[in-house]
GROMACS .gro file of N, CA and C in nm:
model
  477
    1UNK      N    1   2.058  -0.081   1.023
    1UNK     CA    2   2.075   0.061   0.992
    1UNK      C    3   2.223   0.089   0.974
    2UNK      N    4   2.254   0.169   0.877
    2UNK     CA    5   2.393   0.204   0.846
    2UNK      C    6   2.442   0.310   0.942
    3UNK      N    7   2.550   0.281   1.012
    3UNK     CA    8   2.604   0.375   1.111
    3UNK      C    9   2.700   0.476   1.046
    4UNK      N   10   2.729   0.461   0.920
    4UNK     CA   11   2.825   0.547   0.851
    4UNK      C   12   2.761   0.670   0.792
    5UNK      N   13   2.639   0.699   0.825
    5UNK     CA   14   2.571   0.815   0.766
    5UNK      C   15   2.605   0.939   0.850
    6UNK      N   16   2.638   1.046   0.782
    6UNK     CA   17   2.660   1.176   0.844
    6UNK      C   18   2.549   1.269   0.800
    7UNK      N   19   2.514   1.363   0.885
    7UNK     CA   20   2.419   1.467   0.849
    7UNK      C   21   2.497   1.596   0.828
    8UNK      N   22   2.475   1.656   0.713
    8UNK     CA   23   2.546   1.780   0.677
    8UNK      C   24   2.443   1.887   0.642
    9UNK      N   25   2.463   2.005   0.700
    9UNK     CA   26   2.373   2.116   0.671
    9UNK      C   27   2.401   2.169   0.529
   10UNK      N   28   2.296   2.199   0.455
   10UNK     CA   29   2.310   2.254   0.321
   10UNK      C   30   2.370   2.394   0.329
   11UNK      N   31   2.454   2.424   0.231
   11UNK     CA   32   2.516   2.554   0.219
   11UNK      C   33   2.483   2.613   0.082
   12UNK      N   34   2.516   2.738   0.068
   12UNK     CA   35   2.483   2.812  -0.054
   12UNK      C   36   2.528   2.737  -0.181
   13UNK      N   37   2.647   2.682  -0.179
   13UNK     CA   38   2.697   2.612  -0.298
   13UNK      C   39   2.621   2.482  -0.329
   14UNK      N   40   2.532   2.439  -0.237
   14UNK     CA   41   2.456   2.317  -0.258
   14UNK      C   42   2.326   2.341  -0.333
   15UNK      N   43   2.297   2.462  -0.375
   15UNK     CA   44   2.171   2.492  -0.440
   15UNK      C   45   2.144   2.398  -0.560
   16UNK      N   46   2.240   2.374  -0.651
   16UNK     CA   47   2.210   2.278  -0.761
   16UNK      C   48   2.176   2.139  -0.708
   17UNK      N   49   2.242   2.094  -0.603
   17UNK     CA   50   2.212   1.964  -0.545
   17UNK      C   51   2.074   1.964  -0.480
   18UNK      N   52   2.037   2.069  -0.412
   18UNK     CA   53   1.904   2.080  -0.356
   18UNK      C   54   1.797   2.070  -0.463
   19UNK      N   55   1.819   2.139  -0.574
   19UNK     CA   56   1.726   2.134  -0.685
   19UNK      C   57   1.717   1.993  -0.744
   20UNK      N   58   1.827   1.924  -0.747
   20UNK     CA   59   1.828   1.785  -0.796
   20UNK      C   60   1.741   1.697  -0.706
   21UNK      N   61   1.755   1.712  -0.574
   21UNK     CA   62   1.674   1.636  -0.482
   21UNK      C   63   1.525   1.677  -0.491
   22UNK      N   64   1.498   1.805  -0.508
   22UNK     CA   65   1.360   1.851  -0.522
   22UNK      C   66   1.297   1.789  -0.645
   23UNK      N   67   1.370   1.785  -0.754
   23UNK     CA   68   1.318   1.721  -0.876
   23UNK      C   69   1.301   1.570  -0.855
   24UNK      N   70   1.390   1.511  -0.778
   24UNK     CA   71   1.379   1.368  -0.748
   24UNK      C   72   1.253   1.335  -0.669
   25UNK      N   73   1.222   1.415  -0.569
   25UNK     CA   74   1.101   1.389  -0.491
   25UNK      C   75   0.976   1.419  -0.574
   26UNK      N   76   0.985   1.519  -0.659
   26UNK     CA   77   0.871   1.550  -0.747
   26UNK      C   78   0.846   1.438  -0.846
   27UNK      N   79   0.953   1.381  -0.897
   27UNK     CA   80   0.938   1.267  -0.989
   27UNK      C   81   0.874   1.149  -0.917
   28UNK      N   82   0.919   1.122  -0.796
   28UNK     CA   83   0.864   1.011  -0.715
   28UNK      C   84   0.716   1.032  -0.688
   29UNK      N   85   0.676   1.157  -0.663
   29UNK     CA   86   0.536   1.189  -0.633
   29UNK      C   87   0.454   1.211  -0.760
   30UNK      N   88   0.515   1.192  -0.876
   30UNK     CA   89   0.450   1.214  -1.004
   30UNK      C   90   0.397   1.357  -1.016
   31UNK      N   91   0.482   1.453  -0.972
   31UNK     CA   92   0.444   1.594  -0.973
   31UNK      C   93   0.557   1.678  -1.034
   32UNK      N   94   0.636   1.617  -1.118
   32UNK     CA   95   0.755   1.683  -1.174
   32UNK      C   96   0.720   1.810  -1.249
   33UNK      N   97   0.603   1.814  -1.314
   33UNK     CA   98   0.563   1.932  -1.389
   33UNK      C   99   0.529   2.050  -1.299
   34UNK      N  100   0.521   2.029  -1.168
   34UNK     CA  101   0.490   2.136  -1.075
   34UNK      C  102   0.613   2.208  -1.020
   35UNK      N  103   0.730   2.156  -1.049
   35UNK     CA  104   0.853   2.217  -0.997
   35UNK      C  105   0.887   2.339  -1.082
   36UNK      N  106   0.879   2.457  -1.020
   36UNK     CA  107   0.917   2.580  -1.088
   36UNK      C  108   1.031   2.650  -1.014
   37UNK      N  109   1.077   2.590  -0.906
   37UNK     CA  110   1.188   2.649  -0.829
   37UNK      C  111   1.311   2.657  -0.921
   38UNK      N  112   1.385   2.765  -0.904
   38UNK     CA  113   1.506   2.786  -0.981
   38UNK      C  114   1.623   2.804  -0.882
   39UNK      N  115   1.745   2.789  -0.931
   39UNK     CA  116   1.859   2.811  -0.842
   39UNK      C  117   1.859   2.949  -0.778
   40UNK      N  118   1.826   3.052  -0.853
   40UNK     CA  119   1.823   3.188  -0.799
   40UNK      C  120   1.722   3.203  -0.686
   41UNK      N  121   1.603   3.146  -0.707
   41UNK     CA  122   1.498   3.155  -0.606
   41UNK      C  123   1.538   3.078  -0.481
   42UNK      N  124   1.588   2.957  -0.497
   42UNK     CA  125   1.630   2.877  -0.381
   42UNK      C  126   1.741   2.949  -0.303
   43UNK      N  127   1.837   3.003  -0.376
   43UNK     CA  128   1.948   3.072  -0.308
   43UNK      C  129   1.895   3.191  -0.228
   44UNK      N  130   1.809   3.269  -0.288
   44UNK     CA  131   1.757   3.387  -0.220
   44UNK      C  132   1.671   3.347  -0.099
   45UNK      N  133   1.578   3.256  -0.119
   45UNK     CA  134   1.485   3.218  -0.012
   45UNK      C  135   1.553   3.147   0.104
   46UNK      N  136   1.649   3.058   0.072
   46UNK     CA  137   1.711   2.978   0.176
   46UNK      C  138   1.832   3.042   0.241
   47UNK      N  139   1.912   3.113   0.161
   47UNK     CA  140   2.040   3.158   0.215
   47UNK      C  141   2.049   3.309   0.234
   48UNK      N  142   1.961   3.385   0.168
   48UNK     CA  143   1.958   3.529   0.192
   48UNK      C  144   1.845   3.562   0.290
   49UNK      N  145   1.727   3.506   0.266
   49UNK     CA  146   1.610   3.535   0.349
   49UNK      C  147   1.596   3.437   0.466
   50UNK      N  148   1.665   3.326   0.463
   50UNK     CA  149   1.663   3.223   0.570
   50UNK      C  150   1.522   3.174   0.599
   51UNK      N  151   1.446   3.147   0.494
   51UNK     CA  152   1.308   3.102   0.511
   51UNK      C  153   1.296   2.951   0.527
   52UNK      N  154   1.402   2.880   0.491
   52UNK     CA  155   1.402   2.734   0.504
   52UNK      C  156   1.545   2.687   0.522
   53UNK      N  157   1.559   2.567   0.573
   53UNK     CA  158   1.690   2.506   0.590
   53UNK      C  159   1.683   2.365   0.534
   54UNK      N  160   1.798   2.309   0.507
   54UNK     CA  161   1.803   2.172   0.456
   54UNK      C  162   1.927   2.103   0.511
   55UNK      N  163   1.916   1.972   0.522
   55UNK     CA  164   2.028   1.887   0.562
   55UNK      C  165   2.035   1.770   0.465
   56UNK      N  166   2.154   1.716   0.451
   56UNK     CA  167   2.178   1.599   0.367
   56UNK      C  168   2.223   1.481   0.452
   57UNK      N  169   2.182   1.363   0.411
   57UNK     CA  170   2.240   1.239   0.464
   57UNK      C  171   2.355   1.206   0.369
   58UNK      N  172   2.474   1.192   0.425
   58UNK     CA  173   2.595   1.170   0.343
   58UNK      C  174   2.657   1.036   0.384
   59UNK      N  175   2.682   0.953   0.284
   59UNK     CA  176   2.745   0.824   0.306
   59UNK      C  177   2.862   0.811   0.208
   60UNK      N  178   2.980   0.787   0.260
   60UNK     CA  179   3.099   0.771   0.179
   60UNK      C  180   3.116   0.890   0.081
   61UNK      N  181   3.089   1.009   0.130
   61UNK     CA  182   3.105   1.131   0.049
   61UNK      C  183   2.993   1.157  -0.050
   62UNK      N  184   2.889   1.076  -0.051
   62UNK     CA  185   2.775   1.092  -0.141
   62UNK      C  186   2.651   1.135  -0.066
   63UNK      N  187   2.580   1.233  -0.116
   63UNK     CA  188   2.452   1.274  -0.057
   63UNK      C  189   2.347   1.175  -0.104
   64UNK      N  190   2.290   1.098  -0.011
   64UNK     CA  191   2.194   0.993  -0.045
   64UNK      C  192   2.050   1.033  -0.012
   65UNK      N  193   2.034   1.139   0.066
   65UNK     CA  194   1.900   1.185   0.101
   65UNK      C  195   1.907   1.330   0.149
   66UNK      N  196   1.791   1.389   0.159
   66UNK     CA  197   1.786   1.527   0.210
   66UNK      C  198   1.654   1.550   0.282
   67UNK      N  199   1.653   1.652   0.365
   67UNK     CA  200   1.532   1.698   0.431
   67UNK      C  201   1.535   1.851   0.428
   68UNK      N  202   1.422   1.911   0.395
   68UNK     CA  203   1.408   2.055   0.391
   68UNK      C  204   1.299   2.092   0.490
   69UNK      N  205   1.324   2.193   0.574
   69UNK     CA  206   1.232   2.226   0.681
   69UNK      C  207   1.235   2.376   0.712
   70UNK      N  208   1.136   2.418   0.789
   70UNK     CA  209   1.130   2.554   0.835
   70UNK      C  210   1.054   2.558   0.968
   71UNK      N  211   1.057   2.672   1.032
   71UNK     CA  212   0.988   2.687   1.161
   71UNK      C  213   0.857   2.762   1.142
   72UNK      N  214   0.756   2.719   1.214
   72UNK     CA  215   0.627   2.787   1.215
   72UNK      C  216   0.594   2.819   1.361
   73UNK      N  217   0.471   2.861   1.387
   73UNK     CA  218   0.434   2.895   1.524
   73UNK      C  219   0.293   2.849   1.551
   74UNK      N  220   0.272   2.789   1.665
   74UNK     CA  221   0.137   2.746   1.706
   74UNK      C  222   0.085   2.838   1.815
   75UNK      N  223  -0.026   2.904   1.788
   75UNK     CA  224  -0.085   2.989   1.889
   75UNK      C  225  -0.143   2.906   2.004
   76UNK      N  226  -0.192   2.786   1.973
   76UNK     CA  227  -0.255   2.701   2.075
   76UNK      C  228  -0.153   2.656   2.180
   77UNK      N  229  -0.034   2.617   2.136
   77UNK     CA  230   0.064   2.570   2.234
   77UNK      C  231   0.164   2.680   2.274
   78UNK      N  232   0.163   2.789   2.200
   78UNK     CA  233   0.249   2.902   2.235
   78UNK      C  234   0.398   2.877   2.210
   79UNK      N  235   0.426   2.788   2.116
   79UNK     CA  236   0.564   2.756   2.081
   79UNK      C  237   0.580   2.746   1.930
   80UNK      N  238   0.705   2.760   1.888
   80UNK     CA  239   0.734   2.734   1.747
   80UNK      C  240   0.728   2.585   1.724
   81UNK      N  241   0.717   2.551   1.599
   81UNK     CA  242   0.719   2.410   1.558
   81UNK      C  243   0.812   2.396   1.440
   82UNK      N  244   0.857   2.276   1.419
   82UNK     CA  245   0.940   2.248   1.302
   82UNK      C  246   0.849   2.181   1.200
   83UNK      N  247   0.843   2.239   1.080
   83UNK     CA  248   0.763   2.180   0.972
   83UNK      C  249   0.857   2.119   0.869
   84UNK      N  250   0.844   1.991   0.851
   84UNK     CA  251   0.925   1.918   0.752
   84UNK      C  252   0.853   1.926   0.618
   85UNK      N  253   0.911   2.000   0.526
   85UNK     CA  254   0.851   2.016   0.394
   85UNK      C  255   0.878   1.894   0.306
   86UNK      N  256   1.002   1.850   0.303
   86UNK     CA  257   1.038   1.736   0.219
   86UNK      C  258   1.142   1.650   0.289
   87UNK      N  259   1.127   1.520   0.275
   87UNK     CA  260   1.229   1.425   0.315
   87UNK      C  261   1.234   1.324   0.202
   88UNK      N  262   1.355   1.304   0.146
   88UNK     CA  263   1.367   1.219   0.028
   88UNK      C  264   1.499   1.147   0.031
   89UNK      N  265   1.495   1.018   0.004
   89UNK     CA  266   1.613   0.935  -0.009
   89UNK      C  267   1.608   0.874  -0.148
   90UNK      N  268   1.718   0.877  -0.220
   90UNK     CA  269   1.719   0.818  -0.355
   90UNK      C  270   1.667   0.674  -0.348
   91UNK      N  271   1.586   0.632  -0.443
   91UNK     CA  272   1.524   0.498  -0.439
   91UNK      C  273   1.624   0.385  -0.416
   92UNK      N  274   1.738   0.393  -0.479
   92UNK     CA  275   1.837   0.284  -0.463
   92UNK      C  276   1.903   0.281  -0.326
   93UNK      N  277   1.880   0.384  -0.246
   93UNK     CA  278   1.940   0.395  -0.113
   93UNK      C  279   1.839   0.370  -0.001
   94UNK      N  280   1.716   0.339  -0.037
   94UNK     CA  281   1.613   0.321   0.066
   94UNK      C  282   1.631   0.188   0.139
   95UNK      N  283   1.576   0.183   0.259
   95UNK     CA  284   1.583   0.062   0.340
   95UNK      C  285   1.711   0.049   0.419
   96UNK      N  286   1.795   0.149   0.417
   96UNK     CA  287   1.925   0.143   0.486
   96UNK      C  288   1.928   0.231   0.611
   97UNK      N  289   1.816   0.292   0.644
   97UNK     CA  290   1.809   0.375   0.764
   97UNK      C  291   1.839   0.521   0.744
   98UNK      N  292   1.866   0.563   0.620
   98UNK     CA  293   1.903   0.703   0.596
   98UNK      C  294   1.788   0.799   0.621
   99UNK      N  295   1.668   0.760   0.579
   99UNK     CA  296   1.552   0.845   0.603
   99UNK      C  297   1.524   0.860   0.752
  100UNK      N  298   1.536   0.748   0.824
  100UNK     CA  299   1.514   0.754   0.969
  100UNK      C  300   1.620   0.842   1.036
  101UNK      N  301   1.743   0.831   0.990
  101UNK     CA  302   1.851   0.913   1.046
  101UNK      C  303   1.819   1.063   1.023
  102UNK      N  304   1.774   1.097   0.903
  102UNK     CA  305   1.737   1.236   0.874
  102UNK      C  306   1.623   1.281   0.964
  103UNK      N  307   1.520   1.198   0.973
  103UNK     CA  308   1.404   1.235   1.053
  103UNK      C  309   1.441   1.253   1.200
  104UNK      N  310   1.519   1.161   1.254
  104UNK     CA  311   1.560   1.171   1.395
  104UNK      C  312   1.651   1.290   1.418
  105UNK      N  313   1.731   1.328   1.318
  105UNK     CA  314   1.812   1.449   1.331
  105UNK      C  315   1.721   1.569   1.345
  106UNK      N  316   1.612   1.572   1.268
  106UNK     CA  317   1.520   1.687   1.278
  106UNK      C  318   1.443   1.683   1.409
  107UNK      N  319   1.412   1.563   1.458
  107UNK     CA  320   1.349   1.555   1.589
  107UNK      C  321   1.439   1.618   1.695
  108UNK      N  322   1.567   1.584   1.692
  108UNK     CA  323   1.663   1.643   1.786
  108UNK      C  324   1.673   1.796   1.766
  109UNK      N  325   1.674   1.840   1.641
  109UNK     CA  326   1.678   1.984   1.612
  109UNK      C  327   1.557   2.054   1.672
  110UNK      N  328   1.439   1.996   1.651
  110UNK     CA  329   1.316   2.054   1.706
  110UNK      C  330   1.323   2.059   1.859
  111UNK      N  331   1.371   1.954   1.919
  111UNK     CA  332   1.381   1.950   2.065
  111UNK      C  333   1.482   2.055   2.115
  112UNK      N  334   1.594   2.066   2.048
  112UNK     CA  335   1.696   2.164   2.089
  112UNK      C  336   1.646   2.308   2.074
  113UNK      N  337   1.557   2.332   1.979
  113UNK     CA  338   1.501   2.466   1.958
  113UNK      C  339   1.373   2.487   2.036
  114UNK      N  340   1.343   2.395   2.129
  114UNK     CA  341   1.227   2.406   2.218
  114UNK      C  342   1.094   2.413   2.141
  115UNK      N  343   1.089   2.341   2.030
  115UNK     CA  344   0.966   2.336   1.951
  115UNK      C  345   0.860   2.256   2.027
  116UNK      N  346   0.737   2.300   2.013
  116UNK     CA  347   0.626   2.230   2.076
  116UNK      C  348   0.578   2.110   1.997
  117UNK      N  349   0.615   2.104   1.870
  117UNK     CA  350   0.577   1.991   1.787
  117UNK      C  351   0.653   1.995   1.655
  118UNK      N  352   0.643   1.885   1.586
  118UNK     CA  353   0.701   1.872   1.452
  118UNK      C  354   0.593   1.812   1.364
  119UNK      N  355   0.574   1.869   1.249
  119UNK     CA  356   0.468   1.823   1.160
  119UNK      C  357   0.518   1.814   1.017
  120UNK      N  358   0.447   1.736   0.938
  120UNK     CA  359   0.472   1.723   0.795
  120UNK      C  360   0.349   1.668   0.730
  121UNK      N  361   0.348   1.672   0.601
  121UNK     CA  362   0.238   1.618   0.522
  121UNK      C  363   0.291   1.501   0.442
  122UNK      N  364   0.207   1.399   0.424
  122UNK     CA  365   0.246   1.284   0.344
  122UNK      C  366   0.127   1.251   0.254
  123UNK      N  367   0.158   1.220   0.130
  123UNK     CA  368   0.051   1.184   0.035
  123UNK      C  369  -0.016   1.054   0.078
  124UNK      N  370  -0.147   1.048   0.067
  124UNK     CA  371  -0.223   0.933   0.112
  124UNK      C  372  -0.178   0.802   0.046
  125UNK      N  373  -0.140   0.808  -0.081
  125UNK     CA  374  -0.104   0.686  -0.151
  125UNK      C  375   0.036   0.635  -0.116
  126UNK      N  376   0.114   0.712  -0.043
  126UNK     CA  377   0.250   0.675  -0.012
  126UNK      C  378   0.258   0.583   0.112
  127UNK      N  379   0.208   0.463   0.093
  127UNK     CA  380   0.198   0.365   0.203
  127UNK      C  381   0.332   0.337   0.271
  128UNK      N  382   0.441   0.316   0.198
  128UNK     CA  383   0.568   0.289   0.267
  128UNK      C  384   0.607   0.401   0.365
  129UNK      N  385   0.593   0.526   0.320
  129UNK     CA  386   0.627   0.640   0.407
  129UNK      C  387   0.532   0.650   0.523
  130UNK      N  388   0.404   0.637   0.498
  130UNK     CA  389   0.305   0.647   0.604
  130UNK      C  390   0.322   0.538   0.708
  131UNK      N  391   0.352   0.416   0.664
  131UNK     CA  392   0.378   0.307   0.759
  131UNK      C  393   0.502   0.338   0.844
  132UNK      N  394   0.605   0.392   0.779
  132UNK     CA  395   0.729   0.429   0.849
  132UNK      C  396   0.698   0.535   0.956
  133UNK      N  397   0.624   0.639   0.919
  133UNK     CA  398   0.593   0.747   1.014
  133UNK      C  399   0.515   0.693   1.134
  134UNK      N  400   0.418   0.608   1.105
  134UNK     CA  401   0.339   0.549   1.215
  134UNK      C  402   0.424   0.462   1.306
  135UNK      N  403   0.522   0.392   1.247
  135UNK     CA  404   0.610   0.305   1.327
  135UNK      C  405   0.692   0.386   1.428
  136UNK      N  406   0.712   0.514   1.400
  136UNK     CA  407   0.786   0.600   1.492
  136UNK      C  408   0.695   0.665   1.597
  137UNK      N  409   0.565   0.645   1.582
  137UNK     CA  410   0.472   0.704   1.677
  137UNK      C  411   0.404   0.830   1.626
  138UNK      N  412   0.429   0.866   1.502
  138UNK     CA  413   0.360   0.982   1.444
  138UNK      C  414   0.215   0.945   1.417
  139UNK      N  415   0.126   1.038   1.436
  139UNK     CA  416  -0.017   1.012   1.413
  139UNK      C  417  -0.070   1.105   1.306
  140UNK      N  418  -0.150   1.052   1.214
  140UNK     CA  419  -0.210   1.139   1.112
  140UNK      C  420  -0.319   1.226   1.175
  141UNK      N  421  -0.334   1.343   1.124
  141UNK     CA  422  -0.441   1.433   1.169
  141UNK      C  423  -0.554   1.421   1.067
  142UNK      N  424  -0.649   1.336   1.101
  142UNK     CA  425  -0.753   1.302   1.006
  142UNK      C  426  -0.867   1.402   1.004
  143UNK      N  427  -0.874   1.489   1.102
  143UNK     CA  428  -0.988   1.582   1.107
  143UNK      C  429  -0.956   1.718   1.046
  144UNK      N  430  -0.849   1.725   0.967
  144UNK     CA  431  -0.811   1.848   0.899
  144UNK      C  432  -0.796   1.823   0.750
  145UNK      N  433  -0.817   1.927   0.674
  145UNK     CA  434  -0.795   1.924   0.530
  145UNK      C  435  -0.695   2.033   0.497
  146UNK      N  436  -0.596   2.000   0.419
  146UNK     CA  437  -0.498   2.101   0.377
  146UNK      C  438  -0.560   2.182   0.263
  147UNK      N  439  -0.556   2.313   0.276
  147UNK     CA  440  -0.600   2.404   0.172
  147UNK      C  441  -0.480   2.481   0.120
  148UNK      N  442  -0.487   2.520  -0.006
  148UNK     CA  443  -0.374   2.590  -0.065
  148UNK      C  444  -0.425   2.700  -0.157
  149UNK      N  445  -0.364   2.816  -0.148
  149UNK     CA  446  -0.380   2.923  -0.246
  149UNK      C  447  -0.249   2.928  -0.323
  150UNK      N  448  -0.257   2.906  -0.454
  150UNK     CA  449  -0.135   2.911  -0.535
  150UNK      C  450  -0.104   3.056  -0.570
  151UNK      N  451   0.006   3.076  -0.640
  151UNK     CA  452   0.049   3.214  -0.669
  151UNK      C  453  -0.054   3.291  -0.750
  152UNK      N  454  -0.127   3.226  -0.838
  152UNK     CA  455  -0.231   3.292  -0.917
  152UNK      C  456  -0.343   3.343  -0.826
  153UNK      N  457  -0.384   3.257  -0.733
  153UNK     CA  458  -0.490   3.295  -0.639
  153UNK      C  459  -0.441   3.408  -0.546
  154UNK      N  460  -0.317   3.398  -0.502
  154UNK     CA  461  -0.263   3.504  -0.418
  154UNK      C  462  -0.265   3.638  -0.487
  155UNK      N  463  -0.223   3.636  -0.613
  155UNK     CA  464  -0.221   3.760  -0.691
  155UNK      C  465  -0.362   3.815  -0.710
  156UNK      N  466  -0.454   3.729  -0.745
  156UNK     CA  467  -0.593   3.770  -0.768
  156UNK      C  468  -0.655   3.827  -0.640
  157UNK      N  469  -0.635   3.760  -0.528
  157UNK     CA  470  -0.698   3.802  -0.404
  157UNK      C  471  -0.632   3.925  -0.339
  158UNK      N  472  -0.509   3.952  -0.377
  158UNK     CA  473  -0.439   4.066  -0.314
  158UNK      C  474  -0.474   4.197  -0.378
  159UNK      N  475  -0.551   4.196  -0.485
  159UNK     CA  476  -0.585   4.322  -0.552
  159UNK      C  477  -0.703   4.390  -0.489
   0.00000   0.00000   0.00000
């Protein structure tokens, strides 16, 4: 594992870089056509409304990975939780411990904020990531199905 990695919190001027990472993870997941986020939306949602936060893994002045997360709340445990929306390391930088460093940084963040748990979603076909998560002791929740209402459904149902 590379000890020279620093974790840096994303700032407003990082919006173009955040979008670059978002497009990178979308390309990796073969979902690039689903990215509709714009710089204006990211800036408003993340830095004006504070709905999400992000950190970068930085090596020798280069951002090699990022993680985007937000806090949710569990009624069952009565505590907030940290939800990891995206964790992505550039393909040429994988295998050097940067993803693990990002994930462990978020584990510490969750612990410091007294979160009752940390959760994320991983695509079933992404065996390298799923093996990595399991190696850390994360367990898949097999008895749940993720449901989603997209913006079209939200608009239709809100009338």
